[in-house]
PDB file of C-alpha atoms in Angstrom:
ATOM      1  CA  UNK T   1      55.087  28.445 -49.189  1.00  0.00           C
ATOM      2  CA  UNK T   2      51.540  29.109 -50.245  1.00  0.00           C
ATOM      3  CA  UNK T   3      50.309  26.360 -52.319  1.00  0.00           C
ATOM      4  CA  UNK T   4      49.677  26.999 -56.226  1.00  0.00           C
ATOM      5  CA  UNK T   5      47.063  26.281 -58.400  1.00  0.00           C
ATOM      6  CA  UNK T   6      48.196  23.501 -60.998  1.00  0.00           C
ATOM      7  CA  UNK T   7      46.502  23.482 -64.897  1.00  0.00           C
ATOM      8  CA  UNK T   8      44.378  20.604 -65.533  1.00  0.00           C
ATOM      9  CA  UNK T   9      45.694  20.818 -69.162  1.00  0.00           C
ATOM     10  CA  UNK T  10      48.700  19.110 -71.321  1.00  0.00           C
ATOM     11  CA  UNK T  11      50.958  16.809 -69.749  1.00  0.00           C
ATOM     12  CA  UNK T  12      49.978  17.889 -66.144  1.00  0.00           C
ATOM     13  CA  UNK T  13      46.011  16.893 -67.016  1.00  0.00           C
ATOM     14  CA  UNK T  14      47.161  13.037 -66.672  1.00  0.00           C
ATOM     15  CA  UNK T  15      50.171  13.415 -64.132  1.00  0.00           C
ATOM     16  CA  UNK T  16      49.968  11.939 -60.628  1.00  0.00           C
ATOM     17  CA  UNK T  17      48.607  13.554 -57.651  1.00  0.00           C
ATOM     18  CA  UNK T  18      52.216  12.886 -56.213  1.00  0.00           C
ATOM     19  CA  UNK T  19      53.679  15.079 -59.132  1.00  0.00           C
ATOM     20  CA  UNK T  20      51.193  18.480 -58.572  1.00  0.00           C
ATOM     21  CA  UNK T  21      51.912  18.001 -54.950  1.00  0.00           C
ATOM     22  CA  UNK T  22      55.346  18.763 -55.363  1.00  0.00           C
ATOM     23  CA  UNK T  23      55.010  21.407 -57.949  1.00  0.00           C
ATOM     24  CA  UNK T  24      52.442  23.152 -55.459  1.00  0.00           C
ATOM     25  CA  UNK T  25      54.278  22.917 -52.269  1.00  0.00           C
ATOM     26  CA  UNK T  26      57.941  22.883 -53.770  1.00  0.00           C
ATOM     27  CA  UNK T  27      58.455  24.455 -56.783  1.00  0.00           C
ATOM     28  CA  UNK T  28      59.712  28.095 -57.303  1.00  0.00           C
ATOM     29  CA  UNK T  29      57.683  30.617 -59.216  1.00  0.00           C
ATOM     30  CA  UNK T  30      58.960  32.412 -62.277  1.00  0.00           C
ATOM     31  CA  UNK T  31      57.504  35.483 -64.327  1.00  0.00           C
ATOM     32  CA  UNK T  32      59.092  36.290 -67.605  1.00  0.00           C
ATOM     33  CA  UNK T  33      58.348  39.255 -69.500  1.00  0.00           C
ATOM     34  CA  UNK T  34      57.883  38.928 -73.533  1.00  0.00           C
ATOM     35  CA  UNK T  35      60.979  37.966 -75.260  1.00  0.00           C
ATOM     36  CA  UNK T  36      62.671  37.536 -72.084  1.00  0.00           C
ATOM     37  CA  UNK T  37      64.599  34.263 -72.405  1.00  0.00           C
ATOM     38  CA  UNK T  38      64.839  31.515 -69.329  1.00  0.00           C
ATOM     39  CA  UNK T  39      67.763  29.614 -70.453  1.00  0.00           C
ATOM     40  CA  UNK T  40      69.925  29.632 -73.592  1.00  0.00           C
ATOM     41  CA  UNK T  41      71.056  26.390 -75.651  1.00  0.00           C
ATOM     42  CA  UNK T  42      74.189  24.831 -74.344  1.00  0.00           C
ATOM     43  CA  UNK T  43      73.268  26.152 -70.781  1.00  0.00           C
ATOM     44  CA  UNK T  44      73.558  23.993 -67.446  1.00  0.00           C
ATOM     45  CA  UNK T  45      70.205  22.232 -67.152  1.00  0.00           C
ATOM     46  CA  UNK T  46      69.427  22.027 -63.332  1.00  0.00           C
ATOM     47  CA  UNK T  47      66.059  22.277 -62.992  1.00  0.00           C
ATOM     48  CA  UNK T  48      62.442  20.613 -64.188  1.00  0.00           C
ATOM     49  CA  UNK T  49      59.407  23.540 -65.282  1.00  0.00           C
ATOM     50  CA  UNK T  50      56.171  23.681 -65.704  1.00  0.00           C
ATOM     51  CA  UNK T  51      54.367  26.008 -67.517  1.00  0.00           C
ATOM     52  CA  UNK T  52      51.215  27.706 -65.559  1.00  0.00           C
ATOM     53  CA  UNK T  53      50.432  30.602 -67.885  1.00  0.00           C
ATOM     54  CA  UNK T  54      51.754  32.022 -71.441  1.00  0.00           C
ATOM     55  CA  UNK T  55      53.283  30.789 -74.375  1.00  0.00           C
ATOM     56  CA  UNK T  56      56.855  29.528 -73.999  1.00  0.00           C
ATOM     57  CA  UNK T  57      59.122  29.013 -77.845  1.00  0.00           C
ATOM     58  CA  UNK T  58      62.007  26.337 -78.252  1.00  0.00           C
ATOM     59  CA  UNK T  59      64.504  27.227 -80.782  1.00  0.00           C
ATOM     60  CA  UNK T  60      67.754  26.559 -81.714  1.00  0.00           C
ATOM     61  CA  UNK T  61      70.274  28.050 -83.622  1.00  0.00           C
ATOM     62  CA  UNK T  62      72.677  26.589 -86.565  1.00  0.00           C
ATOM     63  CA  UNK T  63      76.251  26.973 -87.036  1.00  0.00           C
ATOM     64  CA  UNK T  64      75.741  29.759 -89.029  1.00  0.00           C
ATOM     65  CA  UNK T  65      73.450  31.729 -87.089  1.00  0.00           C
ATOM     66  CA  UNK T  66      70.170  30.211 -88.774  1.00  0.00           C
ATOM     67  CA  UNK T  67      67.163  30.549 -86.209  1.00  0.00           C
ATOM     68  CA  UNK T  68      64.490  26.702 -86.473  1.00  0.00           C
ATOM     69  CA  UNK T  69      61.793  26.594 -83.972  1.00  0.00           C
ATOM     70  CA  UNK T  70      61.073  23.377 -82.390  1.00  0.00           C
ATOM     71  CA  UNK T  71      58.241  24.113 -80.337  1.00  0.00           C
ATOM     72  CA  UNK T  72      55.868  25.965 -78.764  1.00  0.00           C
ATOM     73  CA  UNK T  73      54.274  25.265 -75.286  1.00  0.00           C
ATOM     74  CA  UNK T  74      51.226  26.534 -73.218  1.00  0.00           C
ATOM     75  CA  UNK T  75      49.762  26.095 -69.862  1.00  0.00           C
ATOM     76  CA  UNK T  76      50.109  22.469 -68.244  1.00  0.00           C
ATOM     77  CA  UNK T  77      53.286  21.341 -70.481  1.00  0.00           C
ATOM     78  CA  UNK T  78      56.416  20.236 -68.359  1.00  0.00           C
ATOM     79  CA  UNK T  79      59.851  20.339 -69.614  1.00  0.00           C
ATOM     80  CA  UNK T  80      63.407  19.980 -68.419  1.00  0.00           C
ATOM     81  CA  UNK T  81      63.334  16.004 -67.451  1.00  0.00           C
ATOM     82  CA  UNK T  82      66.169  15.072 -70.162  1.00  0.00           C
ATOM     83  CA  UNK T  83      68.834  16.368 -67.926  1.00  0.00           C
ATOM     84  CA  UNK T  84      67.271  14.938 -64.970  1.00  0.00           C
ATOM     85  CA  UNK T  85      68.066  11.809 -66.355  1.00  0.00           C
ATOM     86  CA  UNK T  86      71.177  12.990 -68.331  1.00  0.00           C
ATOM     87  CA  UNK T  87      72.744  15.882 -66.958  1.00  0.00           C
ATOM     88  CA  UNK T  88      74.103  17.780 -69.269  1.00  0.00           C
ATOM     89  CA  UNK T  89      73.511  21.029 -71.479  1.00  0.00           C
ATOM     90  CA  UNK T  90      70.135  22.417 -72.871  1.00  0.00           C
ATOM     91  CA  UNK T  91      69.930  21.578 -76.400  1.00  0.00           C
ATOM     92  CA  UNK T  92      67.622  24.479 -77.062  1.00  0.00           C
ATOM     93  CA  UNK T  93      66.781  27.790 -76.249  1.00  0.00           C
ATOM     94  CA  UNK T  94      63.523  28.839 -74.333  1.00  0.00           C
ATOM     95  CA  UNK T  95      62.188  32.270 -75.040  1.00  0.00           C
ATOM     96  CA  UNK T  96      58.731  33.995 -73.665  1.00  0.00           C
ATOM     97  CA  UNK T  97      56.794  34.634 -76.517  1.00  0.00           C
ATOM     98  CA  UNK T  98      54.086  36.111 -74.309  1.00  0.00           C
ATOM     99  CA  UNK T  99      53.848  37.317 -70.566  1.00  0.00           C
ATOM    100  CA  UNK T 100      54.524  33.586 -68.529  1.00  0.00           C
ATOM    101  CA  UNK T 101      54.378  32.418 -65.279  1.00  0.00           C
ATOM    102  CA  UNK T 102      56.169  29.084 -64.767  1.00  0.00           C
ATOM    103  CA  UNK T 103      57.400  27.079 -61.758  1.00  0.00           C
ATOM    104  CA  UNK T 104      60.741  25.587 -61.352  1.00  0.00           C
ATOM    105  CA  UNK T 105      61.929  22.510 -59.386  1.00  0.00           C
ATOM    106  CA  UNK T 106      65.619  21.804 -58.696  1.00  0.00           C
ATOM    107  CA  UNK T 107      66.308  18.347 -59.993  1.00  0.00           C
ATOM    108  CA  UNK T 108      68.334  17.815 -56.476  1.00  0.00           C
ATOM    109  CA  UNK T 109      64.948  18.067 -54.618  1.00  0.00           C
ATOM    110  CA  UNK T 110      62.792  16.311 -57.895  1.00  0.00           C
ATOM    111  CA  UNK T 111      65.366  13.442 -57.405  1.00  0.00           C
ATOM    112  CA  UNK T 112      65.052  13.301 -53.602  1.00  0.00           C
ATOM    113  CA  UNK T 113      61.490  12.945 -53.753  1.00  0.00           C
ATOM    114  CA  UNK T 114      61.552  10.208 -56.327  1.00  0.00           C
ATOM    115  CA  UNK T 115      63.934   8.468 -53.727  1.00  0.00           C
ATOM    116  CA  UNK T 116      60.789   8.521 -51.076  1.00  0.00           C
ATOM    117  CA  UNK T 117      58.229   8.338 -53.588  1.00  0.00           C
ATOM    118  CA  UNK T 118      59.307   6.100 -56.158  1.00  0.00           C
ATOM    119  CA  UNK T 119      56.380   5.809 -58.260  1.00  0.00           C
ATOM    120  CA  UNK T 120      56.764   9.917 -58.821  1.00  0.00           C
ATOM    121  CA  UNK T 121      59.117   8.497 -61.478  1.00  0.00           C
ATOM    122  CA  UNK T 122      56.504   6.393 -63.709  1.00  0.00           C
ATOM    123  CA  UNK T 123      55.308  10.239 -64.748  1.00  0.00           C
ATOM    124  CA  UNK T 124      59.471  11.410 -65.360  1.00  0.00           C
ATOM    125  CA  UNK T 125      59.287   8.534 -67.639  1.00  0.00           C
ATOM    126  CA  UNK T 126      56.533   8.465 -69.849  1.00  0.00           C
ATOM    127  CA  UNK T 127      56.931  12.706 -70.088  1.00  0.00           C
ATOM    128  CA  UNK T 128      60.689  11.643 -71.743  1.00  0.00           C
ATOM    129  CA  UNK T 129      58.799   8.848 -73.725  1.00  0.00           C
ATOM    130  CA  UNK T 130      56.365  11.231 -74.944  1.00  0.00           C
ATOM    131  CA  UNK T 131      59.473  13.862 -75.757  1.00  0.00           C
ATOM    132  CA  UNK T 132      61.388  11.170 -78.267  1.00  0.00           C
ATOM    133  CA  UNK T 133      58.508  10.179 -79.722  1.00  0.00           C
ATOM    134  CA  UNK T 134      57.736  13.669 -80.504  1.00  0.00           C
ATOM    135  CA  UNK T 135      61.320  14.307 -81.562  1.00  0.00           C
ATOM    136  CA  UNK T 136      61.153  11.243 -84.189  1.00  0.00           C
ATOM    137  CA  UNK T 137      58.148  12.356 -85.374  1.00  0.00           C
ATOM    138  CA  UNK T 138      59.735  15.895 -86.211  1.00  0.00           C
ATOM    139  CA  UNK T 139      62.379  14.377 -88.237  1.00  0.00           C
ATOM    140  CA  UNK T 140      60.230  12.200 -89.614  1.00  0.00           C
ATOM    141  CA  UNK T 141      57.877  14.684 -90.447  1.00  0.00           C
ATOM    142  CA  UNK T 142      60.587  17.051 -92.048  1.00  0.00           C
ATOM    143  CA  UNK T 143      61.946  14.228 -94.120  1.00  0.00           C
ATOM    144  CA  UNK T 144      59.406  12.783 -95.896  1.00  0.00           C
ATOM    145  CA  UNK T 145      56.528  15.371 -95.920  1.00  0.00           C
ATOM    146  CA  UNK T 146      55.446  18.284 -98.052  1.00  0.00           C
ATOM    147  CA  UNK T 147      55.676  21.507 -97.102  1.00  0.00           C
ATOM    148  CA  UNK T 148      52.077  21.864 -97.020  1.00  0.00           C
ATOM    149  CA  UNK T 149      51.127  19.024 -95.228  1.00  0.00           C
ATOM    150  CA  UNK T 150      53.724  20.174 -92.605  1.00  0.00           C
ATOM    151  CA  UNK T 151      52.373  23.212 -91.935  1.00  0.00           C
ATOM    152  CA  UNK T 152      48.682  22.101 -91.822  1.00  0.00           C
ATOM    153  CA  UNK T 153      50.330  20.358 -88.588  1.00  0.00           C
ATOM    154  CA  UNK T 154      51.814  22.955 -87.152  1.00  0.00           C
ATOM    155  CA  UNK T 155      49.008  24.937 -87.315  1.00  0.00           C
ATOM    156  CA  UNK T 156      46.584  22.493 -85.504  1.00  0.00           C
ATOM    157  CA  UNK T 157      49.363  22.228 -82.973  1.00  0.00           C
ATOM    158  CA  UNK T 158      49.689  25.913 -82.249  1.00  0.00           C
ATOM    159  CA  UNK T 159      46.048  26.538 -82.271  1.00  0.00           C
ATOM    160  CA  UNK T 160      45.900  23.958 -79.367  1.00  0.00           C
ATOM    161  CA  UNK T 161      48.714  25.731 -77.797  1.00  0.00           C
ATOM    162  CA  UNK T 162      47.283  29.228 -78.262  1.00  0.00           C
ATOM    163  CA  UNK T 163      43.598  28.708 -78.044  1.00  0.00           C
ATOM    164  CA  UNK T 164      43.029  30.963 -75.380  1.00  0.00           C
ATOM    165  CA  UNK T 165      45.384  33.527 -76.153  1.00  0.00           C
ATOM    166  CA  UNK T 166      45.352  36.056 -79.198  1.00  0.00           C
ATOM    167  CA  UNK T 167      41.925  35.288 -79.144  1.00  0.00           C
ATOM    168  CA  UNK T 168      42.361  31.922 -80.447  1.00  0.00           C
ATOM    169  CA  UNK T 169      44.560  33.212 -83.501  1.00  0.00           C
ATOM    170  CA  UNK T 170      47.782  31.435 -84.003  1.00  0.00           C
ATOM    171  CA  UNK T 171      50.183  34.416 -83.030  1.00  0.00           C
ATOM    172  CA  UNK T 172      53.232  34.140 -85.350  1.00  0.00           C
ATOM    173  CA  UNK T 173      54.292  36.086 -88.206  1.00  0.00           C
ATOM    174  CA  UNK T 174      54.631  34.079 -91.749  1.00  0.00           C
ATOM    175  CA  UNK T 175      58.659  34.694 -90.752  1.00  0.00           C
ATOM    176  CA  UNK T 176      58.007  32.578 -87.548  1.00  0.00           C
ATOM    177  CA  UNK T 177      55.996  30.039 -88.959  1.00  0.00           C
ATOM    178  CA  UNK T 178      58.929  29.184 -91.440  1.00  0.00           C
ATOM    179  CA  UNK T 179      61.215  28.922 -89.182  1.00  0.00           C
ATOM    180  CA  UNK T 180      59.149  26.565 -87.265  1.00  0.00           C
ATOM    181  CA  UNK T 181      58.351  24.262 -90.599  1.00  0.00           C
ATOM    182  CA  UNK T 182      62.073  24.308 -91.818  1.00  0.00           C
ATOM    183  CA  UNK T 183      60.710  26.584 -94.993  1.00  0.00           C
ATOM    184  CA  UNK T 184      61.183  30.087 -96.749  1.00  0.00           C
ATOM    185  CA  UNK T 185      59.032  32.996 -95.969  1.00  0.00           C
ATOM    186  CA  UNK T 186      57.919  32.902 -99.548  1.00  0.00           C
ATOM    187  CA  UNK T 187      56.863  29.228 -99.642  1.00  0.00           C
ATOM    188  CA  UNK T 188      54.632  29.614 -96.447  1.00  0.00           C
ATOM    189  CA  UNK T 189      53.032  32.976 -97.632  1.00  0.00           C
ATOM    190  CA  UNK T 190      52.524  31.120-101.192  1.00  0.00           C
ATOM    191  CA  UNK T 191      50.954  28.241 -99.281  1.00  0.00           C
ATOM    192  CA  UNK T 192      48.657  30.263 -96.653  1.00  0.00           C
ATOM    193  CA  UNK T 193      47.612  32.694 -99.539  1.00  0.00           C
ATOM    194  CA  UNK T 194      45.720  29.711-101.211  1.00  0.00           C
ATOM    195  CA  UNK T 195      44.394  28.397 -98.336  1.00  0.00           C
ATOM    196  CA  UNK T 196      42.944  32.051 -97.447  1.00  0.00           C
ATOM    197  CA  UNK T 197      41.620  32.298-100.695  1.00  0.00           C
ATOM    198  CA  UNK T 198      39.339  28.782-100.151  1.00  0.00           C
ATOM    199  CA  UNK T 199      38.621  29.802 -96.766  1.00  0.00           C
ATOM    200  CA  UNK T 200      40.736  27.602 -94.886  1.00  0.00           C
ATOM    201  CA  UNK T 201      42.205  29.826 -92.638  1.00  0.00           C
ATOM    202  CA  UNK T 202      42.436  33.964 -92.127  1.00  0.00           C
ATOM    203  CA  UNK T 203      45.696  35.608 -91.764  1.00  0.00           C
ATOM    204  CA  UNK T 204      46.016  39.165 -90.422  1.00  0.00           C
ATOM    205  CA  UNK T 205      48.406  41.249 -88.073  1.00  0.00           C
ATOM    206  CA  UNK T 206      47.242  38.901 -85.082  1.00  0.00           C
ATOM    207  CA  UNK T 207      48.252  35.983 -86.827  1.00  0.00           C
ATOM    208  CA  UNK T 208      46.360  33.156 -88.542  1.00  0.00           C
ATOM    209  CA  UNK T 209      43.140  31.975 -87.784  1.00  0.00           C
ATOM    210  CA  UNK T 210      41.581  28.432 -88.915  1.00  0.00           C
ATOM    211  CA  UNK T 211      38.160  28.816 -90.399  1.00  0.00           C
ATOM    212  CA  UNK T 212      37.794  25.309 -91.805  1.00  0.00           C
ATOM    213  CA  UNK T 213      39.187  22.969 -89.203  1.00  0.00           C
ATOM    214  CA  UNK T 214      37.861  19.755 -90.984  1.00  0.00           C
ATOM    215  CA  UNK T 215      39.760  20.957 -94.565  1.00  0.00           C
ATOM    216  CA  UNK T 216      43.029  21.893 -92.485  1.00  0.00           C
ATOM    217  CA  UNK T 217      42.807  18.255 -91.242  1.00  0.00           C
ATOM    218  CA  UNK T 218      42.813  16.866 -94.002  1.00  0.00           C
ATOM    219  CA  UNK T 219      45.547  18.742 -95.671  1.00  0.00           C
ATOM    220  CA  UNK T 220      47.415  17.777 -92.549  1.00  0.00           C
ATOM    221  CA  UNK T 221      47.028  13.871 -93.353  1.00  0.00           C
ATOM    222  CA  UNK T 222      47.213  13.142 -89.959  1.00  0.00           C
ATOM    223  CA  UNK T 223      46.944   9.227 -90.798  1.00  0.00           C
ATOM    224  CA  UNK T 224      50.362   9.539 -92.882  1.00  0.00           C
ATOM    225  CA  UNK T 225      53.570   8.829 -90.560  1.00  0.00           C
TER     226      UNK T 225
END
């Protein structure tokens, strides 16, 4: 197998030498087409990714058909390792929000190489550290936080995640962006309108576009939780 080229970006910019190795020489490529999904929640998980191109969405859906986004993810991010330690199903759905190229690594071969290169599992580790942080943070977040200050965080997130595509536009609709804040359509439009109108940000078909980083910061009150 031809060896590929690994993103310097994300998780993989501080993973081990020992990690990109095996992504390059072992992993399987994937292409998925827009909207095309790569595994549905509840699924079998039997395999770690990372992402080399695109935008990937996590998303879940209620008991009553209600659609919340967890995440999106870009170039260098690496997901699957919670069933690698915990087999078990996917607790969320991953969907192709743009053209993506991923690779894919059984966990039977990621687990054989941790058995001949046991420090290969120092980077397994801190990736699920960094996931439950993330996830208390999220509840967190959702718990105690406005509505405004929660989407000034999303926003800085996305734009990170999307800064070279949609020519650096965060590409969701309002719809999409309430979904991923746990809001109504209505309450983000209400919220982005003033911010548009004190030139925080631009919204338009592609999406919404920050103008005023340092303001959107500190709506976000990134020092709170």
């Amino acid at each position: 197998m031809t060896a590929l080229s690994i993103p310097g970006t994300s998780f993989l910019s501080a993973a081990s030498e020992e990690l990109k190795r095996m992504l390059s020489a072992q992993a399987e490529p994937v292409a998925l087409t827009v909207g095309e999904v790569l595994f549905e929640q509840g699924a079998e998980g039997d395999s770690l990714f990372a992402v080399l191109e695109g935008q990937i969405e996590f998303s879940v859906l209620s008991a009553h058909g209600r659609k919340l986004t967890l995440d999106l993810m870009g170039p260098g991010a690496v997901f699957g390792e919670i069933s690698l330690f915990d087999p078990g199903p996917h607790t969320a759905t991953v969907t192709a929000l743009t053209p993506a190229r991923l690779l894919r690594v059984r966990h039977a071969d990621v687990l054989e190489r941790i058995h001949r290169t046991p420090d290969m599992a120092d980077d397994l580790i801190r990736l699920a550290g960094q996931r439950m942080r993330w996830m208390g943070r999220q509840l967190n977040e959702q718990v105690f936080l406005p509505l405004s200050t929660r989407l000034a965080r999303r926003l800085l997130h996305l734009e990170e995640v999307t800064v070279n595509v949609n020519g650096g536009a965060v590409g969701l609709s309002q719809a999409e962006l309430a979904e991923f804040v746990g809001a109504t359509r209505e309450a983000v439009s209400k919220t982005l309108s003033g911010w548009r109108e004190t030139g925080v940000i631009e919204t338009g078909r592609g999406g919404v576009t920050i103008h005023d980083r340092i303001a959107l910061e500190a709506l976000a009150e990134l020092e709170a939780i």
